[in-house]
Amino acid sequence: MSFVQKLMEAPNLMNIEQIAGMDEDGNIIVVGEGWAYISETGMMMSEYLADGSLREETCGEKQKIEMLYLIPYDLKPEEHDRIFAIEHRAFPLPPNYHVEKIVGADNVFFILPNNVKFMIAGSYATIEQQLASAAYSYYTRGLAVNVLERYYFEFLVESHQLYLKEQKFKQERKERKKNKSDLKNNKITIKHFYQDKNGQSSCKQEIKLWGVTTTLYANFKECSENKEWTLEVFITQLNTHILWVENHEKEIQKALLDADMVNLANYWMEGCEVVDEDNNKTYYELDNKELFPCPITEDVFLNCLYIQSITIDSDTPKETRIHFFLGTEPDFFAYHSIELFIDAETILQESNQMDIKYSIHVGGLAG
């Protein structure tokens, strides 16, 4: 029975007499032992090939080393093919690197040695992705010990730092989304308006939309042909429009995606330097030297999107134009804003009830 199979059939995987760690998702990293050939020139290779068969030729002195077995949270004992793959693609640790403890915290594994060598750290996915090519070489043609050490103590460190930056970025966006509008604070009243000498009433007020503070501009002008068109009626419609925008973020986002804004963002980012292409992941290097995932995906684009300002104008009770300027953080469009319009057609019914039809139009970039 294989090492991993024994682990999978243990009553409680974390109570096995092995050094192991688990992250919040249930992924597990376990330390096991293996045999490696290490040549006089420092080349290191497994005694087994990737298909599980013994290597026919001896390629140096045989030495016992410690191995990392990465066990995904969804692995089941009956999945023999997956278990075989994990067993025969375990990640070799550098010779004389001995693990004392593995700790999982905040979806990051910390592999602590019992000697003076460096700690190894990374998320489950980062470790798996970063060490895959080293493991491939180890089970095929072999790799130099100093190269293996670079994978752990240089390449993995860089990938881990990028992972932390990505997580920080995602958390900031998540907090922004969680900090949704307090609709009571968004409510506009007559006290927010002032009237100029031409009789036009205007409002400039900070409100929160989609979890971000933005500036609302609203303009009202009396209509001599319609005495019922008052500032109070306009304010009622205004608050209805603000609430609609808050509650229909996904529809507005879809309109931007349909207008091919993600491809446009990638086009505008072509001037940025792209780094880390050799790690199967690429990043834009921004002006402040921060790294940002490349290419920009739909999810990334939408997480970066926010409303810079919103202007609501109406001269009649039936038609209102809602005008947006939207930006991204970081700025994909080099100080340009996305211009978007929503036309609101209002039908006043009995008892002052309103039936409003909204239509969204993306105008492109402005700035």
Coordinates of C-alpha atoms in Angstrom, one line a residue:
M1 CA 0.0 0.0 0.0
S2 CA 1.4 3.4 -0.9
F3 CA 2.3 6.1 1.6
V4 CA -0.5 8.4 0.5
Q5 CA -3.0 5.5 0.5
K6 CA -2.1 4.8 4.1
L7 CA -2.6 8.4 5.0
M8 CA -6.0 8.5 3.2
E9 CA -7.2 5.4 5.1
A10 CA -6.2 6.7 8.5
P11 CA -9.2 7.4 10.7
N12 CA -8.0 11.0 11.2
L13 CA -5.4 12.2 8.8
M14 CA -4.1 14.9 11.1
N15 CA -3.4 12.3 13.9
I16 CA -1.0 10.3 11.9
E17 CA 2.6 10.0 13.2
Q18 CA 3.9 12.3 10.5
I19 CA 4.7 16.0 10.2
A20 CA 1.6 17.5 8.6
G21 CA -0.2 20.8 8.2
M22 CA -3.6 21.7 7.0
D23 CA -4.9 25.0 5.6
E24 CA -8.4 26.6 6.0
D25 CA -9.6 24.9 2.8
G26 CA -8.7 21.4 4.1
N27 CA -5.6 21.0 1.8
I28 CA -2.8 19.0 3.5
I29 CA 0.9 19.0 3.2
V30 CA 2.7 15.9 4.7
V31 CA 6.4 15.2 5.1
G32 CA 7.5 11.7 4.0
E33 CA 10.8 10.0 3.2
G34 CA 12.2 9.0 -0.1
W35 CA 15.5 7.9 -1.7
A36 CA 17.4 10.0 -4.2
Y37 CA 20.5 9.5 -6.2
I38 CA 23.0 12.4 -5.7
S39 CA 26.0 12.5 -8.0
E40 CA 29.4 13.9 -7.3
T41 CA 28.6 16.9 -9.5
G42 CA 25.5 17.7 -7.4
M43 CA 22.9 16.3 -9.7
M44 CA 19.9 14.8 -7.9
M45 CA 17.2 12.4 -9.2
S46 CA 14.6 10.1 -7.8
E47 CA 15.1 6.3 -7.7
Y48 CA 11.7 6.1 -9.3
L49 CA 10.5 7.5 -12.6
A50 CA 7.2 9.4 -12.8
D51 CA 5.3 6.3 -13.8
G52 CA 6.3 4.6 -10.6
S53 CA 8.9 2.2 -12.1
L54 CA 12.4 1.9 -10.7
R55 CA 15.1 3.8 -12.5
E56 CA 17.3 1.3 -14.2
E57 CA 20.6 3.1 -14.0
T58 CA 22.3 4.3 -10.8
C59 CA 23.2 7.9 -11.0
G60 CA 25.3 8.5 -7.9
E61 CA 25.2 7.8 -4.2
K62 CA 21.8 6.8 -2.8
Q63 CA 20.6 9.1 0.0
K64 CA 17.4 9.3 2.1
I65 CA 15.7 12.7 1.7
E66 CA 12.4 14.2 3.0
M67 CA 9.6 14.7 0.5
L68 CA 6.5 16.9 0.5
Y69 CA 3.2 15.3 -0.3
L70 CA 0.5 17.7 -1.3
I71 CA -3.0 16.2 -0.6
P72 CA -5.9 18.3 -2.0
Y73 CA -9.0 18.7 0.2
D74 CA -11.2 16.8 -2.1
L75 CA -9.1 13.6 -2.5
K76 CA -11.0 10.4 -1.7
P77 CA -9.5 7.0 -0.6
E78 CA -11.1 5.3 -3.7
E79 CA -9.4 7.7 -6.2
H80 CA -6.5 5.4 -6.8
D81 CA -5.3 7.2 -10.0
R82 CA -5.1 10.6 -8.2
I83 CA -3.4 9.0 -5.2
F84 CA -0.8 7.3 -7.5
A85 CA -0.1 10.7 -9.1
I86 CA 0.5 12.3 -5.7
E87 CA 2.6 9.5 -4.6
H88 CA 4.9 9.6 -7.6
R89 CA 5.1 13.3 -8.0
A90 CA 6.0 14.2 -4.5
F91 CA 8.2 17.3 -4.1
P92 CA 11.8 16.6 -3.0
L93 CA 13.2 18.8 -0.3
P94 CA 16.9 19.7 -0.6
P95 CA 19.3 17.2 1.0
N96 CA 19.8 17.7 4.7
Y97 CA 16.7 19.8 5.0
H98 CA 14.7 18.3 7.9
V99 CA 11.2 19.6 8.7
E100 CA 10.3 20.1 12.4
K101 CA 6.8 21.4 11.9
I102 CA 4.2 22.5 9.3
V103 CA 1.8 25.2 10.2
G104 CA -1.2 26.3 8.1
A105 CA -2.6 29.8 8.8
D106 CA -4.5 32.3 6.6
N107 CA -4.3 29.7 3.7
V108 CA -0.5 29.8 3.8
F109 CA 1.7 26.9 4.8
F110 CA 4.8 27.6 6.9
I111 CA 7.3 24.7 6.8
L112 CA 9.7 25.1 9.7
P113 CA 13.1 23.3 9.7
N114 CA 14.8 21.9 12.8
N115 CA 18.1 23.3 11.7
V116 CA 19.4 26.7 10.6
K117 CA 18.1 26.6 7.0
F118 CA 15.4 28.9 5.8
M119 CA 11.7 28.5 6.5
I120 CA 9.6 27.6 3.4
A121 CA 6.3 29.4 3.0
G122 CA 3.5 29.6 0.4
S123 CA -0.1 28.8 -0.3
Y124 CA -1.0 25.3 -1.3
A125 CA -1.5 26.5 -5.0
T126 CA 1.7 28.5 -5.0
I127 CA 3.8 25.6 -3.7
E128 CA 2.2 23.2 -6.2
Q129 CA 2.6 25.5 -9.2
Q130 CA 6.0 26.8 -8.3
L131 CA 7.6 23.4 -7.6
A132 CA 6.0 21.4 -10.4
S133 CA 8.8 21.9 -12.9
A134 CA 11.4 21.0 -10.3
A135 CA 9.5 17.8 -9.5
Y136 CA 9.3 17.0 -13.2
S137 CA 13.1 17.3 -13.6
Y138 CA 13.6 15.3 -10.4
Y139 CA 11.7 12.3 -11.7
T140 CA 13.1 12.5 -15.3
R141 CA 16.5 13.8 -16.1
G142 CA 17.4 15.1 -12.7
L143 CA 18.3 18.5 -11.5
A144 CA 21.1 20.2 -9.6
V145 CA 20.8 20.5 -5.8
N146 CA 21.6 24.2 -6.0
V147 CA 18.8 24.6 -8.6
L148 CA 16.4 22.8 -6.3
E149 CA 17.4 25.1 -3.4
R150 CA 16.7 28.1 -5.7
Y151 CA 13.2 26.8 -6.3
Y152 CA 12.5 26.8 -2.6
F153 CA 14.5 29.7 -1.3
E154 CA 14.3 32.1 -4.3
F155 CA 11.5 31.4 -6.8
L156 CA 9.0 30.2 -4.2
V157 CA 9.8 33.3 -2.0
E158 CA 9.1 35.6 -5.0
S159 CA 5.8 33.8 -5.8
H160 CA 4.8 33.9 -2.2
Q161 CA 5.3 37.6 -2.1
L162 CA 3.2 38.0 -5.2
Y163 CA 0.5 35.8 -3.6
L164 CA 0.4 38.0 -0.5
K165 CA 0.0 41.1 -2.7
E166 CA -2.8 39.5 -4.6
Q167 CA -4.5 38.5 -1.4
K168 CA -4.2 42.0 0.0
F169 CA -5.7 43.4 -3.2
K170 CA -8.6 40.9 -3.1
Q171 CA -9.2 41.7 0.6
E172 CA -9.3 45.4 0.0
R173 CA -11.8 44.9 -2.8
K174 CA -13.8 42.5 -0.6
E175 CA -13.9 45.1 2.2
R176 CA -15.0 47.7 -0.2
K177 CA -17.8 45.5 -1.4
K178 CA -18.8 44.6 2.2
N179 CA -19.0 48.3 3.1
K180 CA -22.2 48.7 1.1
S181 CA -24.2 51.9 1.2
D182 CA -26.2 52.9 4.2
L183 CA -29.2 54.0 2.2
K184 CA -30.4 56.4 5.0
N185 CA -27.2 58.4 4.4
N186 CA -27.9 58.3 0.7
K187 CA -31.3 59.9 1.0
I188 CA -31.4 63.4 -0.6
T189 CA -33.7 66.0 0.8
I190 CA -34.6 69.6 -0.1
K191 CA -32.0 70.9 2.3
H192 CA -29.2 69.5 0.0
F193 CA -30.3 71.9 -2.9
Y194 CA -29.5 75.5 -3.5
Q195 CA -31.0 77.8 -6.2
D196 CA -29.1 80.0 -8.5
K197 CA -30.2 83.3 -9.9
N198 CA -31.7 81.6 -13.0
G199 CA -34.0 79.5 -10.9
Q200 CA -32.2 76.3 -11.3
S201 CA -31.8 74.1 -8.2
S202 CA -28.6 72.1 -7.9
C203 CA -27.2 69.6 -5.4
K204 CA -23.7 68.4 -4.8
Q205 CA -23.5 65.7 -2.2
E206 CA -21.3 62.8 -1.3
I207 CA -23.1 59.4 -1.2
K208 CA -22.0 55.8 -1.2
L209 CA -22.6 53.6 -4.2
W210 CA -21.3 50.0 -4.5
G211 CA -19.5 50.5 -1.2
V212 CA -17.4 53.5 -2.4
T213 CA -18.0 57.2 -1.6
T214 CA -18.8 59.1 -4.8
T215 CA -20.1 62.6 -5.7
L216 CA -23.7 63.1 -6.8
Y217 CA -24.6 66.1 -8.9
A218 CA -28.3 66.8 -9.4
N219 CA -29.9 69.6 -11.4
F220 CA -33.6 70.6 -11.4
K221 CA -35.3 73.2 -13.5
E222 CA -39.0 74.1 -13.2
C223 CA -41.2 73.6 -16.2
S224 CA -43.7 76.4 -16.7
E225 CA -45.9 74.1 -18.7
N226 CA -46.2 71.6 -15.8
K227 CA -47.0 73.1 -12.4
E228 CA -46.9 69.7 -10.8
W229 CA -43.2 69.3 -11.7
T230 CA -41.8 70.6 -8.4
L231 CA -38.5 70.2 -6.7
E232 CA -40.1 67.8 -4.2
V233 CA -41.3 65.5 -7.0
F234 CA -37.9 65.6 -8.6
I235 CA -36.2 64.7 -5.2
T236 CA -38.6 61.7 -4.9
Q237 CA -37.5 60.5 -8.3
L238 CA -33.9 61.2 -7.6
N239 CA -33.9 59.0 -4.5
T240 CA -35.6 56.3 -6.5
H241 CA -32.9 56.5 -9.2
I242 CA -30.1 56.3 -6.6
L243 CA -31.6 53.2 -5.1
W244 CA -32.0 51.6 -8.5
V245 CA -28.3 52.2 -9.3
E246 CA -27.3 50.7 -5.9
N247 CA -29.4 47.6 -6.4
H248 CA -28.6 47.0 -10.1
E249 CA -24.8 47.0 -10.0
K250 CA -24.6 43.6 -11.9
E251 CA -26.8 44.9 -14.8
I252 CA -24.6 48.0 -15.1
Q253 CA -21.4 45.8 -14.9
K254 CA -22.8 43.5 -17.6
A255 CA -23.3 46.4 -19.9
L256 CA -19.7 47.3 -19.5
L257 CA -18.6 43.8 -20.2
D258 CA -20.8 43.6 -23.3
A259 CA -19.1 46.8 -24.5
D260 CA -15.8 45.0 -24.4
M261 CA -14.3 47.1 -21.7
V262 CA -12.1 44.3 -20.4
N263 CA -10.3 44.0 -23.8
L264 CA -10.0 47.7 -23.9
A265 CA -8.4 47.7 -20.5
N266 CA -5.8 45.1 -21.6
Y267 CA -5.1 47.2 -24.7
W268 CA -4.4 50.3 -22.6
M269 CA -2.2 48.3 -20.3
E270 CA 0.0 47.1 -23.2
G271 CA 2.5 49.9 -22.4
C272 CA 3.3 48.4 -19.0
E273 CA 6.2 46.1 -18.5
V274 CA 5.1 42.4 -18.1
V275 CA 7.2 40.3 -15.6
D276 CA 7.4 36.8 -14.3
E277 CA 6.5 35.1 -17.5
D278 CA 8.5 32.0 -16.6
N279 CA 6.3 31.1 -13.7
N280 CA 3.2 30.4 -15.7
K281 CA 1.8 33.6 -14.3
T282 CA 2.4 37.1 -15.7
Y283 CA 2.1 40.5 -14.0
Y284 CA 2.0 44.1 -15.1
E285 CA 4.5 46.3 -13.3
L286 CA 2.7 49.5 -12.4
D287 CA 4.3 53.0 -12.1
N288 CA 4.6 52.5 -8.3
K289 CA 6.4 49.2 -8.9
E290 CA 3.4 47.2 -7.6
L291 CA 2.7 44.0 -9.6
F292 CA -0.8 43.4 -11.0
P293 CA -2.1 40.2 -12.6
C294 CA -1.9 40.0 -16.4
P295 CA -4.0 39.8 -18.4
I296 CA -6.9 41.6 -16.8
T297 CA -9.9 39.2 -16.5
E298 CA -13.6 40.1 -16.2
D299 CA -13.5 39.4 -12.4
V300 CA -10.4 41.5 -11.9
F301 CA -11.8 44.3 -13.9
L302 CA -15.1 44.4 -12.0
N303 CA -13.4 44.2 -8.7
C304 CA -11.3 47.3 -9.6
L305 CA -14.3 49.3 -10.9
Y306 CA -15.9 52.2 -9.0
I307 CA -18.1 55.2 -9.6
Q308 CA -16.2 58.4 -9.7
S309 CA -19.2 60.7 -10.1
I310 CA -22.9 60.5 -11.0
T311 CA -24.9 63.4 -12.5
I312 CA -28.7 63.3 -12.6
D313 CA -30.6 65.9 -14.7
S314 CA -34.2 66.2 -15.5
D315 CA -36.3 69.0 -17.0
T316 CA -39.6 67.1 -17.1
P317 CA -41.2 64.5 -14.8
K318 CA -41.1 61.9 -17.6
E319 CA -37.4 61.8 -18.7
T320 CA -34.2 61.7 -16.6
R321 CA -30.6 61.3 -17.8
I322 CA -28.2 59.6 -15.4
H323 CA -24.6 60.3 -16.4
F324 CA -21.7 58.3 -14.9
F325 CA -18.0 58.6 -14.9
L326 CA -16.4 55.3 -13.7
G327 CA -12.7 54.6 -12.9
T328 CA -10.6 51.7 -11.9
E329 CA -8.1 51.2 -9.2
P330 CA -5.4 50.7 -10.4
D331 CA -6.0 53.1 -13.3
F332 CA -6.2 50.9 -16.4
F333 CA -7.0 53.8 -18.7
A334 CA -4.3 56.4 -18.0
Y335 CA -6.5 59.1 -16.4
H336 CA -9.4 58.5 -18.7
S337 CA -12.8 57.6 -17.3
I338 CA -15.5 55.3 -18.6
E339 CA -18.6 57.2 -19.6
L340 CA -22.0 55.6 -19.1
F341 CA -25.5 56.8 -19.4
I342 CA -28.8 55.5 -18.1
D343 CA -32.1 56.9 -19.4
A344 CA -35.0 56.7 -17.0
E345 CA -38.5 57.0 -18.5
T346 CA -41.0 57.7 -15.8
I347 CA -44.8 57.2 -16.0
L348 CA -46.6 58.8 -13.1
Q349 CA -49.6 56.7 -12.0
E350 CA -52.4 57.3 -9.6
S351 CA -51.5 57.9 -5.9
N352 CA -48.2 59.3 -7.0
Q353 CA -46.9 55.8 -7.8
M354 CA -44.1 55.8 -10.5
D355 CA -43.4 53.2 -13.1
I356 CA -39.8 53.7 -14.4
K357 CA -38.1 52.0 -17.3
Y358 CA -34.3 52.2 -17.3
S359 CA -32.0 51.7 -20.3
I360 CA -28.2 51.6 -20.1
H361 CA -25.8 52.9 -22.7
V362 CA -22.0 52.7 -22.6
G363 CA -20.4 55.8 -24.1
G364 CA -16.7 54.8 -24.1
L365 CA -13.7 56.6 -22.6
A366 CA -13.6 60.3 -21.8
G367 CA -10.8 62.4 -20.4

